[in-house]
Coordinates of C-alpha atoms and ligand atoms in Angstrom, one line a residue:
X262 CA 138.2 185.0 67.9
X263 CA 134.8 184.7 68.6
X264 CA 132.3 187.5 69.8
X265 CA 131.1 186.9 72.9
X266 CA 126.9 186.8 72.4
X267 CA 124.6 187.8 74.4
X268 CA 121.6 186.8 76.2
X269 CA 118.5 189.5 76.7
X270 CA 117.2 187.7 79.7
X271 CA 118.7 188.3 83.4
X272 CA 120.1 185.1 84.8
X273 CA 120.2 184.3 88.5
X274 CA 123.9 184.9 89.8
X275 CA 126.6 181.9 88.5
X276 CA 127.0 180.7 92.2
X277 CA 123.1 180.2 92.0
X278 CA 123.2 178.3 88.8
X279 CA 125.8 176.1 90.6
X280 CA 128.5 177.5 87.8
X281 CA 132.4 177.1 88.3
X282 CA 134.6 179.1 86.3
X283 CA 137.5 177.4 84.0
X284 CA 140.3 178.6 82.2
X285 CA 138.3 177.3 79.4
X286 CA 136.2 180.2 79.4
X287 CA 139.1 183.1 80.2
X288 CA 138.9 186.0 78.7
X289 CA 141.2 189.2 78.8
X290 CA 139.1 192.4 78.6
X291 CA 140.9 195.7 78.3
X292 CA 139.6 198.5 80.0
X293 CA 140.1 202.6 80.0
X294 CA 139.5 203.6 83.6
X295 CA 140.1 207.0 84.8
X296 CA 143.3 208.1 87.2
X297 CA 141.4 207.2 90.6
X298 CA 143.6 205.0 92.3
X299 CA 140.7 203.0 93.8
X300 CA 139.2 202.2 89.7
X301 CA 141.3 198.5 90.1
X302 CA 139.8 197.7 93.0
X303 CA 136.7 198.7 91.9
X304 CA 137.1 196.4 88.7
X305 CA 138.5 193.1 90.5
X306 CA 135.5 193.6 92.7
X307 CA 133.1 194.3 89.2
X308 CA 134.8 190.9 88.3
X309 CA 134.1 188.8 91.7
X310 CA 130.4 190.4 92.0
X311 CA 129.5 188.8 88.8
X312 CA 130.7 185.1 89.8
X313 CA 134.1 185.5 87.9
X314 CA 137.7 184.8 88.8
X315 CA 140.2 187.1 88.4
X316 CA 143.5 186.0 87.5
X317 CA 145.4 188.5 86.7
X318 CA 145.4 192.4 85.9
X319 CA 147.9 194.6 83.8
X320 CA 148.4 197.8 83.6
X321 CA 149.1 198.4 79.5
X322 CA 149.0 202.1 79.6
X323 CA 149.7 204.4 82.0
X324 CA 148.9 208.4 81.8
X325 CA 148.0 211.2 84.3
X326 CA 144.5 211.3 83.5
X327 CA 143.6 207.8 83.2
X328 CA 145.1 203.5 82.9
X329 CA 144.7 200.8 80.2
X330 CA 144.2 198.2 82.1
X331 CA 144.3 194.0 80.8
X332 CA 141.7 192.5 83.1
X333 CA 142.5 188.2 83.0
X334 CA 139.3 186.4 84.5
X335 CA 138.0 183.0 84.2
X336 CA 133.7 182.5 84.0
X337 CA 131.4 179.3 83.8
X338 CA 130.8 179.7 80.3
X339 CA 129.6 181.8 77.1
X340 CA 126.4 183.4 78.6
X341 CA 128.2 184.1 82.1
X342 CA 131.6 185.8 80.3
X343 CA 129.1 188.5 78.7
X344 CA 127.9 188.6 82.3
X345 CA 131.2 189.6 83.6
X346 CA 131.5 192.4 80.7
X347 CA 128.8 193.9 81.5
X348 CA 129.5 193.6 84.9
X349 CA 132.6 195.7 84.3
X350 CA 131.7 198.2 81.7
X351 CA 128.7 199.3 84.7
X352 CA 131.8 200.2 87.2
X353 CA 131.9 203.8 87.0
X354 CA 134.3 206.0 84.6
X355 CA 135.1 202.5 83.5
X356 CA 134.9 201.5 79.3
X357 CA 135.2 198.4 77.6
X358 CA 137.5 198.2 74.5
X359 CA 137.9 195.5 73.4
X360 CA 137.2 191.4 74.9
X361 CA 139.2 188.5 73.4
X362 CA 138.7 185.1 73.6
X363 CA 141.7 183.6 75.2
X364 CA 140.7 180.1 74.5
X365 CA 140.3 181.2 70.7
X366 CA 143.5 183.6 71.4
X367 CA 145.8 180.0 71.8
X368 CA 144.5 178.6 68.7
X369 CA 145.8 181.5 66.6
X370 CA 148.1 179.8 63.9
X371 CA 147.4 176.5 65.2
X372 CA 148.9 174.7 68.1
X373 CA 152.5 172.6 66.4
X374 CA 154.9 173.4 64.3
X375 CA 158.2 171.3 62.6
X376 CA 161.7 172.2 63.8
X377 CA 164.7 171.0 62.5
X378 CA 166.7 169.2 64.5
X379 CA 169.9 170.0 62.5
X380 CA 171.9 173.1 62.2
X381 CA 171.7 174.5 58.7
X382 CA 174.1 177.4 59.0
X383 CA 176.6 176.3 56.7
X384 CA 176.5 175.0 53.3
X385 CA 178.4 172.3 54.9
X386 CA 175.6 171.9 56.9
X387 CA 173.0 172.1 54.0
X388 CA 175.7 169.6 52.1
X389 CA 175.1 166.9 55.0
X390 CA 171.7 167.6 55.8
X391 CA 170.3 167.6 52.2
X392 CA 171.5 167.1 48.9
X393 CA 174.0 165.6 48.3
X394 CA 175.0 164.0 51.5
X395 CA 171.8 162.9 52.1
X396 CA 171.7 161.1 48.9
X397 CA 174.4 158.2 50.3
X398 CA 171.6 157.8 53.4
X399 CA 168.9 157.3 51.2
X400 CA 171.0 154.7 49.4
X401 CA 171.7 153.3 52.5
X402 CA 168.0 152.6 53.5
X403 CA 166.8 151.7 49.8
X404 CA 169.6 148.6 51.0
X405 CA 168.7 148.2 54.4
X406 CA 165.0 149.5 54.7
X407 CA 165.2 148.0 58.6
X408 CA 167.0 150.9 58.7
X409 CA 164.5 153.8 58.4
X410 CA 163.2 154.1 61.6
X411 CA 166.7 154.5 62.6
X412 CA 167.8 157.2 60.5
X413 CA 164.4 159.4 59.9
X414 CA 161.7 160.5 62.3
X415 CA 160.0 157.1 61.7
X416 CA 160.9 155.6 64.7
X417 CA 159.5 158.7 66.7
X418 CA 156.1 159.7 64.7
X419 CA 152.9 159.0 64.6
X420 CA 150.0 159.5 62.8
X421 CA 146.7 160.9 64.5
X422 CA 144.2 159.8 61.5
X423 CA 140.2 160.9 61.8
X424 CA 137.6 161.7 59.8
X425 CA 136.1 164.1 62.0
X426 CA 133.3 161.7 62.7
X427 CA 132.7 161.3 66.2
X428 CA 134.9 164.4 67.8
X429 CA 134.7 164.1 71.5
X430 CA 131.1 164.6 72.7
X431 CA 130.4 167.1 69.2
X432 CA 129.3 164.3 67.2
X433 CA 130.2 164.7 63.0
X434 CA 131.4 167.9 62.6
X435 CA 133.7 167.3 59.4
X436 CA 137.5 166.7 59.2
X437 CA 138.5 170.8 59.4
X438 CA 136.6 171.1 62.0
X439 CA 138.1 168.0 64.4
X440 CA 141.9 169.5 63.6
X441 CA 142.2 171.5 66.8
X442 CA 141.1 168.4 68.6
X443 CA 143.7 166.4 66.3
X444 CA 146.5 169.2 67.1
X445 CA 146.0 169.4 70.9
X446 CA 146.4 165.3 70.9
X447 CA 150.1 165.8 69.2
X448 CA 150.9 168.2 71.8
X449 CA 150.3 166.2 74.5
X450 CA 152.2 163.3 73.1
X451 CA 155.1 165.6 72.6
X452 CA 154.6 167.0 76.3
X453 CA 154.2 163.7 77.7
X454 CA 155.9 161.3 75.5
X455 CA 158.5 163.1 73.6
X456 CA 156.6 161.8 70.6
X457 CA 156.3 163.8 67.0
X458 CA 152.6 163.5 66.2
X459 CA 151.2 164.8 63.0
X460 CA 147.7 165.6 62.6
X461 CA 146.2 163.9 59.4
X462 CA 142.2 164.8 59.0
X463 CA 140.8 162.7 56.0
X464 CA 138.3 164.2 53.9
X465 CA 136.1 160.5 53.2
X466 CA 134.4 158.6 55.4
X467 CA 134.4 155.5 53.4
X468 CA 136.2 152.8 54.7
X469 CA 137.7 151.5 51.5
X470 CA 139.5 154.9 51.0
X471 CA 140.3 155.7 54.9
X472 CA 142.0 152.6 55.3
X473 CA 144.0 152.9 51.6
X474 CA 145.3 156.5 52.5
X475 CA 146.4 155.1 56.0
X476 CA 148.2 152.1 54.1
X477 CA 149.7 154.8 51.6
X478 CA 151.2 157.2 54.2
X479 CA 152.1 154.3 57.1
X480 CA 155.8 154.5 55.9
X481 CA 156.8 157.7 57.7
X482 CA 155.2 156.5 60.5
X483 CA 155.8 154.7 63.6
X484 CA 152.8 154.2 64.7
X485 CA 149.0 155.1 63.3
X486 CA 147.0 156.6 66.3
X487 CA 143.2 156.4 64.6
X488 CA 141.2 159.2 66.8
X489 CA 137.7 160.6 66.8
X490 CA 136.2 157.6 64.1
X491 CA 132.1 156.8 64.3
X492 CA 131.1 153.0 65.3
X493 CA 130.9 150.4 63.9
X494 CA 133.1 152.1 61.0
X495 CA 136.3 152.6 63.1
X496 CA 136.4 148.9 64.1
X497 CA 136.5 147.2 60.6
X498 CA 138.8 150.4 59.5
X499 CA 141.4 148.9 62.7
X500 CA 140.9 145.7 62.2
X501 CA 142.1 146.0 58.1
X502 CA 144.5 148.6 58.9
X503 CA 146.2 145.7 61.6
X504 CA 145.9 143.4 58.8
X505 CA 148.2 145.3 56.1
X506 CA 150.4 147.7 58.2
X507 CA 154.2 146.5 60.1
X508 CA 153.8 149.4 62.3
X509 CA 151.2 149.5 65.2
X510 CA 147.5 150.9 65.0
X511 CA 145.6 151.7 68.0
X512 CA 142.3 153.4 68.2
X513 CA 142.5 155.9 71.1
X514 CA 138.8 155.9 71.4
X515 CA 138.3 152.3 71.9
X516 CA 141.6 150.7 73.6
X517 CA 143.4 154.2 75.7
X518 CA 140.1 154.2 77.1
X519 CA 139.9 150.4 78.1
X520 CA 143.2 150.9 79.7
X521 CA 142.4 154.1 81.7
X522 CA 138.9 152.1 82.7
X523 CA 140.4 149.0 83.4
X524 CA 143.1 150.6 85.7
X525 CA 140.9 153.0 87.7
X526 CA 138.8 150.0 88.2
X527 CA 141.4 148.0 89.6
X528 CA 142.4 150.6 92.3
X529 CA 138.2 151.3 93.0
X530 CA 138.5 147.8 93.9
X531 CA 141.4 147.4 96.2
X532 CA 139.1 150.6 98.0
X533 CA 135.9 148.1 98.0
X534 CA 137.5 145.1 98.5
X535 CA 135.8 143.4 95.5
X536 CA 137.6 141.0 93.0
X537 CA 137.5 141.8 89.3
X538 CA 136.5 138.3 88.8
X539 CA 133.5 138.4 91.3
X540 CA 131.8 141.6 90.7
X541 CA 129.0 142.0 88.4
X542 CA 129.7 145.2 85.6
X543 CA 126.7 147.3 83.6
X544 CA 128.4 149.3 81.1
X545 CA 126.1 151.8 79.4
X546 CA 126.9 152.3 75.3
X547 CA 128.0 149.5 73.4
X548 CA 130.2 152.1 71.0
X549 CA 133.9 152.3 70.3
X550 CA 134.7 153.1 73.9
X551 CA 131.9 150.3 75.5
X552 CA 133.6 147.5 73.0
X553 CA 136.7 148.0 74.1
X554 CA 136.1 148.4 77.6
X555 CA 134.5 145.2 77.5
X556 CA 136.7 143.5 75.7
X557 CA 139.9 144.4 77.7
X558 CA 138.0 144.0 81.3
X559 CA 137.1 139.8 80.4
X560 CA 140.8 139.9 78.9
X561 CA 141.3 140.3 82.6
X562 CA 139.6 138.5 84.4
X563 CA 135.7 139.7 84.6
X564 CA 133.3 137.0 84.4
X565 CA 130.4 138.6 84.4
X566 CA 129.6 142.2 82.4
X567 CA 126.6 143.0 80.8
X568 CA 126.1 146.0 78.0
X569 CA 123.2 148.0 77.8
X570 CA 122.6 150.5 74.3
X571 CA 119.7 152.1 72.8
X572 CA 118.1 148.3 72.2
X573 CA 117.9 147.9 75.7
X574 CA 120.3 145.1 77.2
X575 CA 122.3 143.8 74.4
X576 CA 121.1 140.0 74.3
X577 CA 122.3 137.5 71.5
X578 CA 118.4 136.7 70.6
X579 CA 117.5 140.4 70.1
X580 CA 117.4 140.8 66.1
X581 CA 117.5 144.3 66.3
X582 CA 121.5 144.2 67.1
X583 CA 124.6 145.2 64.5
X584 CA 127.1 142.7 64.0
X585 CA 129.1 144.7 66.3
X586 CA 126.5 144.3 69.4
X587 CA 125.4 140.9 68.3
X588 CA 129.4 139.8 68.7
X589 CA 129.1 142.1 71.9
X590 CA 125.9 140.2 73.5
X591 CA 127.3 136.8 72.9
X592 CA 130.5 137.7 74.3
X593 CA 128.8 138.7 77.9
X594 CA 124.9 137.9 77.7
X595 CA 125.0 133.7 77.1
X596 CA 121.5 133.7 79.6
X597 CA 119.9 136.2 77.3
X598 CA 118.6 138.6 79.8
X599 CA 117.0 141.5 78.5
X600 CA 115.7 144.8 79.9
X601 CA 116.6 148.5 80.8
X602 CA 119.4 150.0 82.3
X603 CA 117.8 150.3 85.8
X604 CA 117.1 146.6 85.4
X605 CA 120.5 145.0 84.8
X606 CA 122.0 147.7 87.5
X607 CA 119.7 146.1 90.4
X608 CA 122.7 144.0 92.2
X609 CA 125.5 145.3 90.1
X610 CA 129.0 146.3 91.8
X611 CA 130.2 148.5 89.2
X612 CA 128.7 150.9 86.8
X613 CA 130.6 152.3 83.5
X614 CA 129.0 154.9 81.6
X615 CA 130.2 155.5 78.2
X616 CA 127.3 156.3 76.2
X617 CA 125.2 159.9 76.6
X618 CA 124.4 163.0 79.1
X619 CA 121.9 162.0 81.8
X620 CA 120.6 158.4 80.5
X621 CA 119.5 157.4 84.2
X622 CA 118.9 159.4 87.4
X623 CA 120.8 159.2 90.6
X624 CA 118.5 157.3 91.9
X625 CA 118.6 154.3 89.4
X626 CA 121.7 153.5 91.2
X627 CA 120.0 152.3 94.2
X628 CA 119.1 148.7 93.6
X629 CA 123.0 148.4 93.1
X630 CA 125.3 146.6 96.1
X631 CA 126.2 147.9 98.8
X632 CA 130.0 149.4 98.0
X633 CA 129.4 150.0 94.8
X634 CA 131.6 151.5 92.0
X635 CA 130.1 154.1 89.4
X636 CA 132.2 156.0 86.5
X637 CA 129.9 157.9 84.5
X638 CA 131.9 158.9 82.0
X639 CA 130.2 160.5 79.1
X640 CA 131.7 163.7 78.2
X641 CA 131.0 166.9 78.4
X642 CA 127.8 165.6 80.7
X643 CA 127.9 162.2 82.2
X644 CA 125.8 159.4 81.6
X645 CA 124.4 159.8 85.1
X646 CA 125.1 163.0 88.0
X647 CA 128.7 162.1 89.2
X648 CA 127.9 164.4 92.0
X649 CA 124.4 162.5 93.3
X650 CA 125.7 159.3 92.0
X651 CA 127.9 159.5 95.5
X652 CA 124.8 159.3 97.6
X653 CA 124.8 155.4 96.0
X654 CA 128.4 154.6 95.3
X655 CA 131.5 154.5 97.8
X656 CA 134.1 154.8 94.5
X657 CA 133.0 158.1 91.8
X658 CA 135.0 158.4 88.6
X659 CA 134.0 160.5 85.5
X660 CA 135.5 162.4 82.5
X661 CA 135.6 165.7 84.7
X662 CA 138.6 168.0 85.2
X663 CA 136.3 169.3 87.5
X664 CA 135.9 166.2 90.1
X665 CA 138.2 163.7 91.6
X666 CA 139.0 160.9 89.8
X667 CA 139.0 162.1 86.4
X668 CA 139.2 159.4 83.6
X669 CA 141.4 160.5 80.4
X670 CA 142.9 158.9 78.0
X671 CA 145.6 161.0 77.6
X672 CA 146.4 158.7 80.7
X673 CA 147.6 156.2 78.2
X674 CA 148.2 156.9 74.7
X675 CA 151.3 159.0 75.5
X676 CA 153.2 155.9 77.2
X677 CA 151.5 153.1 75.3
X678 CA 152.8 154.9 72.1
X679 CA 156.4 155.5 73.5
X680 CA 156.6 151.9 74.5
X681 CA 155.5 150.4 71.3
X682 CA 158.1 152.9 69.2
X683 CA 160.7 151.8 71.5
X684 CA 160.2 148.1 71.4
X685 CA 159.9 148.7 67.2
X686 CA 156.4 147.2 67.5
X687 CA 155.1 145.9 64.5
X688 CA 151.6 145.8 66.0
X689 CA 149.5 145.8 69.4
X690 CA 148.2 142.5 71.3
X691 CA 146.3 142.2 74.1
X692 CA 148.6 141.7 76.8
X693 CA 150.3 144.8 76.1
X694 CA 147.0 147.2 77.0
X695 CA 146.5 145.0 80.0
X696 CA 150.5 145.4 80.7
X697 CA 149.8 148.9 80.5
X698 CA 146.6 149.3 82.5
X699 CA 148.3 146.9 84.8
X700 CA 151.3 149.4 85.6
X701 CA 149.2 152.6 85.0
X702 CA 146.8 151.3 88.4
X703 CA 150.2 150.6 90.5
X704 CA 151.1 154.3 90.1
X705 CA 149.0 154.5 93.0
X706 CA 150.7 153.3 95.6
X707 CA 148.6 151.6 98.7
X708 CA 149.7 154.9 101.0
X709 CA 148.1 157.0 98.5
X710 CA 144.9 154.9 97.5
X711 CA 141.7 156.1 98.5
X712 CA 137.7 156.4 97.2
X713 CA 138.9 159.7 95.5
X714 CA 142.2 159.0 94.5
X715 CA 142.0 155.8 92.2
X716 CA 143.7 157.2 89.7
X717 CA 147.3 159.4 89.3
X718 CA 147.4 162.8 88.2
X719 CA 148.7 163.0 84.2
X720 CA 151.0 165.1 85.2
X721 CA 152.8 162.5 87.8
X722 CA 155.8 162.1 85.6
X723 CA 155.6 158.2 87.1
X724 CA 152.5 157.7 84.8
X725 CA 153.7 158.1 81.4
X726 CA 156.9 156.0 82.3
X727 CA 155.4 153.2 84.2
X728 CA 152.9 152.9 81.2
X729 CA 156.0 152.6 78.3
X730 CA 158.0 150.3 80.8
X731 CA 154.9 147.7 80.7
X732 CA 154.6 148.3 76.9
X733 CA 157.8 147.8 75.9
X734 CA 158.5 145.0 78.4
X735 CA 155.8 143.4 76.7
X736 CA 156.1 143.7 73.6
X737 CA 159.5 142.7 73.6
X738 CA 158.4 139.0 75.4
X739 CA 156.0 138.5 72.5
X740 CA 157.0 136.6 69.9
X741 CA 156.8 138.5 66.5
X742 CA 155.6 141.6 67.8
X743 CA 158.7 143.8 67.1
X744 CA 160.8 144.5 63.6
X745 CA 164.1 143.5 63.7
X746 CA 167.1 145.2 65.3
X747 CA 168.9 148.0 63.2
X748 CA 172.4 147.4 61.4
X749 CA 174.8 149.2 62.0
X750 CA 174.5 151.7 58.6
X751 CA 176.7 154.5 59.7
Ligands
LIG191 N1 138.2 159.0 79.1 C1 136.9 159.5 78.9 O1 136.5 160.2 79.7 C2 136.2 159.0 77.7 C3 136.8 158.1 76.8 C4 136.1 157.7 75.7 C5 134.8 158.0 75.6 N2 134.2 158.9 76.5 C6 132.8 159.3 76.3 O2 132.0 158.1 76.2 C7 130.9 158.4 75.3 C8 130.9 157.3 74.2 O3 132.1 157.4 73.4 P1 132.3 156.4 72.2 O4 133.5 156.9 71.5 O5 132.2 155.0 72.6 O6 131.0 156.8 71.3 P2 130.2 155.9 70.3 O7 129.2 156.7 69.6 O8 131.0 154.9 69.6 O9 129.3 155.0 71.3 C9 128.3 155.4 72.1 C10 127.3 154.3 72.3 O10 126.3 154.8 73.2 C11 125.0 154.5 72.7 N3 124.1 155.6 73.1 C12 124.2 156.9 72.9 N4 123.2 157.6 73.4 C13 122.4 156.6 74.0 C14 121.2 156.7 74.8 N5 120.6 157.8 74.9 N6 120.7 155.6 75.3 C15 121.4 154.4 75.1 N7 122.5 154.3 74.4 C16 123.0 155.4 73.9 C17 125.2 154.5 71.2 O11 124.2 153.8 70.6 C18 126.5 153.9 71.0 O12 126.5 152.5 70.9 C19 131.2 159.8 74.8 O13 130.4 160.7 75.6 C20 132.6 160.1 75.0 O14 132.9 161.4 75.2 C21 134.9 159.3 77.5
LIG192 O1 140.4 161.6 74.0 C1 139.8 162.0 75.1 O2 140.5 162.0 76.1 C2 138.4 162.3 75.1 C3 137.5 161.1 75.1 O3 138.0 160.1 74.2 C4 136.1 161.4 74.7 O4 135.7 161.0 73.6 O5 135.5 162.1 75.4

């Protein structure tokens, strides 16, 4: 658990600052008040005068002279939670034991664990579930190896691989350091998708060894979910991994994205009445999120999309570019037009951020058309105000718990993944993330479309179903894409 640090200066009230608590930033303070039966009140009201949220209060200890109290309360962040301890330890006959984290409190131990799915209570248990009745199964799949994903967790696991190089918005922080990221993406594919993830942090960054160790474990695996890996690295580390492995490999970053974009921008444009094929797209960042985006929206249909990076407008006869944004520019910049973002927005219809904070101002979204469409999507802060950018754009979506249309890819991966391990996909093609964006966009039904509901809620049971349906549908019409049906072994 982390101390809460403080600041010496006084800041203006949270409301001021514009600051909305989160359960992010909840903390449980215990208290000693005295017996006064009005000390709770005055403590929820300690709470609410400093900007917080109370959400819940327990009385640990009770005794004629005095309470324990738990006080639950959400703030707006580090600086503003020490406001709200302070704020309580001033109420009078009031003390502050002890604060804890309970962000830090939920990451005690780790977030997963293994259970067995057998009883062991027996040894005739222990005599079937390991040695030596497992011993004739083993035999049985050294025969039939089509078999393992049958009779193991094969046909249910997958592998969340990083190397801790690009972890969310933090940057390279290290492969220890990206495993509670790692962990909370095999929860929710277990809470969405009924899918045992494992959390596999590599200690390299080389590309040679990543994609060996990959290659090494892939047989207990289903599927290898890369997560969190820098550009360019993580799309020559795909791209060999697809090569060698007969299970599927998708890079979250690049493609659960794509298929979250693509499908929010379908519904923004039943709202605007725009075609995909008509309307002209900026996308900011040319990264592992801006490649794939691009990739997947002239897979289909766009015709005309232009990226924009540090370099400027990525143009085929800029000699500045990687091999990745050189294969990017000539993909979508034939007339070799060149300039800044605020440039290639003037008479653009859609907008899609996925490069920093704050690289343009509200206002550079004026010279766009009329109804336009703008996801700034750049996490923790967006690429441009998501909030002004409404003053310019009839459709908003960002990254944001915190707005409307929030953009995750946890949209996705939890149904693409349960659609490729039930078709036994031996790999991922195109028209299954466009299958899949395809279905996750007719969630929304046309009675419940509208400019700030584009996209479903992840917790619409509908998403993660409609999203494995398309997978597996498709998979299963392409030729070669799945292994081979099981025999019967037992
Ligand atoms: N669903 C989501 O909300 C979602 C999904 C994926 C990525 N993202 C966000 O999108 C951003 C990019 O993710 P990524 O994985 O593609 O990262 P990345 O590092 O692979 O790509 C970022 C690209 O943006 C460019 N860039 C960065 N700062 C820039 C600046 N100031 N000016 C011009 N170009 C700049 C970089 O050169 C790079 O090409 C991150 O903020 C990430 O959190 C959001
Ligand atoms: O995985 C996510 O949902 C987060 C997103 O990919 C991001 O990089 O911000």
């Amino acid at each position: 658990m982390t101390a809460i640090t403080s600041d010496a200066s006084t800041p203006a009230p949270p409301a001021a600052r514009g600051l909305v608590t989160s359960a992010s930033y909840s903390i449980t303070v215990r208290l000693a008040a005295d017996g006064d039966p009005a000390s709770v009140g005055r403590i929820a009201t300690a709470v609410g005068s400093a900007g917080g949220a109370v959400t819940a209060i327990d009385v640990v200890e009770s005794r004629p002279d005095g309470l324990i109290v738990d006080v639950t309360c959400s703030a707006a962040d580090a600086a503003h939670s020490e406001e709200v301890v302070a704020a309580l330890d001033a109420v009078d006959n009031v003390h502050v034991r002890k604060v804890s984290d309970r962000t830090f409190l939920l990451h005690l131990g780790g977030k997963l664990e293994v259970a067995s799915k057998v009883p062991l209570k027996t040894r005739d248990d222990l005599s079937m579930a390991y040695t030596p009745g497992v011993a004739r199964v083993c035999l049985a799949l050294a025969e039939h190896p089509e078999d393992v994903r049958r009779l193991t967790i094969k046909g249910n696991t997958v592998a969340v691989v990083t190397d801790g190089s690009a972890v969310l918005g933090l940057g390279d922080i290290g492969p220890g350091a990206s495993m509670p990221v790692m962990e909370g993406k095999a929860a929710l594919f277990k809470r969405f998708a009924d899918i045992d993830a494992w959390p596999i942090a590599l200690d390299t960054q080389d590309v040679d060894e990543i994609v060996r160790t990959v290659e090494l474990i892939a047989p207990g695996f289903g599927g290898i979910n890369l997560e969190d890996i820098a550009a360019p690295r993580c799309f020559e580390i795909e791209a060999r991994l697809r090569e060698k492995l007969d299970i599927p490999v998708f890079h979250d970053d690049q493609h659960g994205t794509a298929i979250c974009v693509l499908a929010a921008l379908r519904n923004a444009l039943r709202v605007v009445d725009k075609s995909l094929e008509d309307v002209q797209v900026v996308v900011a960042g040319g990264g592992a999120a801006g490649t794939a985006i691009v990739s997947l929206l002239l897979e289909a249909g766009a015709t005309k999309v232009l990226v924009w990076d540090r370099e400027g407008i990525l143009s085929p006869d800029d000699e500045r570019l990687s091999p990745a944004k050189l294969d990017l520019a000539r993909r979508t910049n034939p007339g070799c037009r060149r300039g800044e973002l605020p440039d290639a927005l003037v008479g653009a219809d859609v907008f899609i951020g996925v490069s920093a904070a704050n690289v343009i101002p509200a206002e550079a979204l004026a010279g766009m058309n009329e109804r336009a469409v703008v996801f700034p999507m750049a996490n923790p802060t967006p690429d441009v105000d998501p909030v002004r950018a409404r003053q310019y754009a009839d459709v908003v979506a960002s990254g944001r718990s915190d707005l409307p249309n929030q953009i995750n890819n946890v949209l996705a991966f939890p149904g693409v993944f349960r659609g490729l391990l039930d078709a036994r996909a031996k790999e991922v093609r195109p028209g299954m993330l466009l299958a899949a964006a395809e279905a996750l966009a007719a969630v929304v039904g046309d009675d419940q479309l509208n400019a700030n509901y584009i996209i479903p809620s992840v917790f619409d049971p509908a998403v993660t179903q409609a999203v494995a349906a398309a997978v597996e549908h498709s998979a299963r019409a392409e030729p070669g894409a799945t292994a081979p049906t099981t025999t019967d072994a037992d």
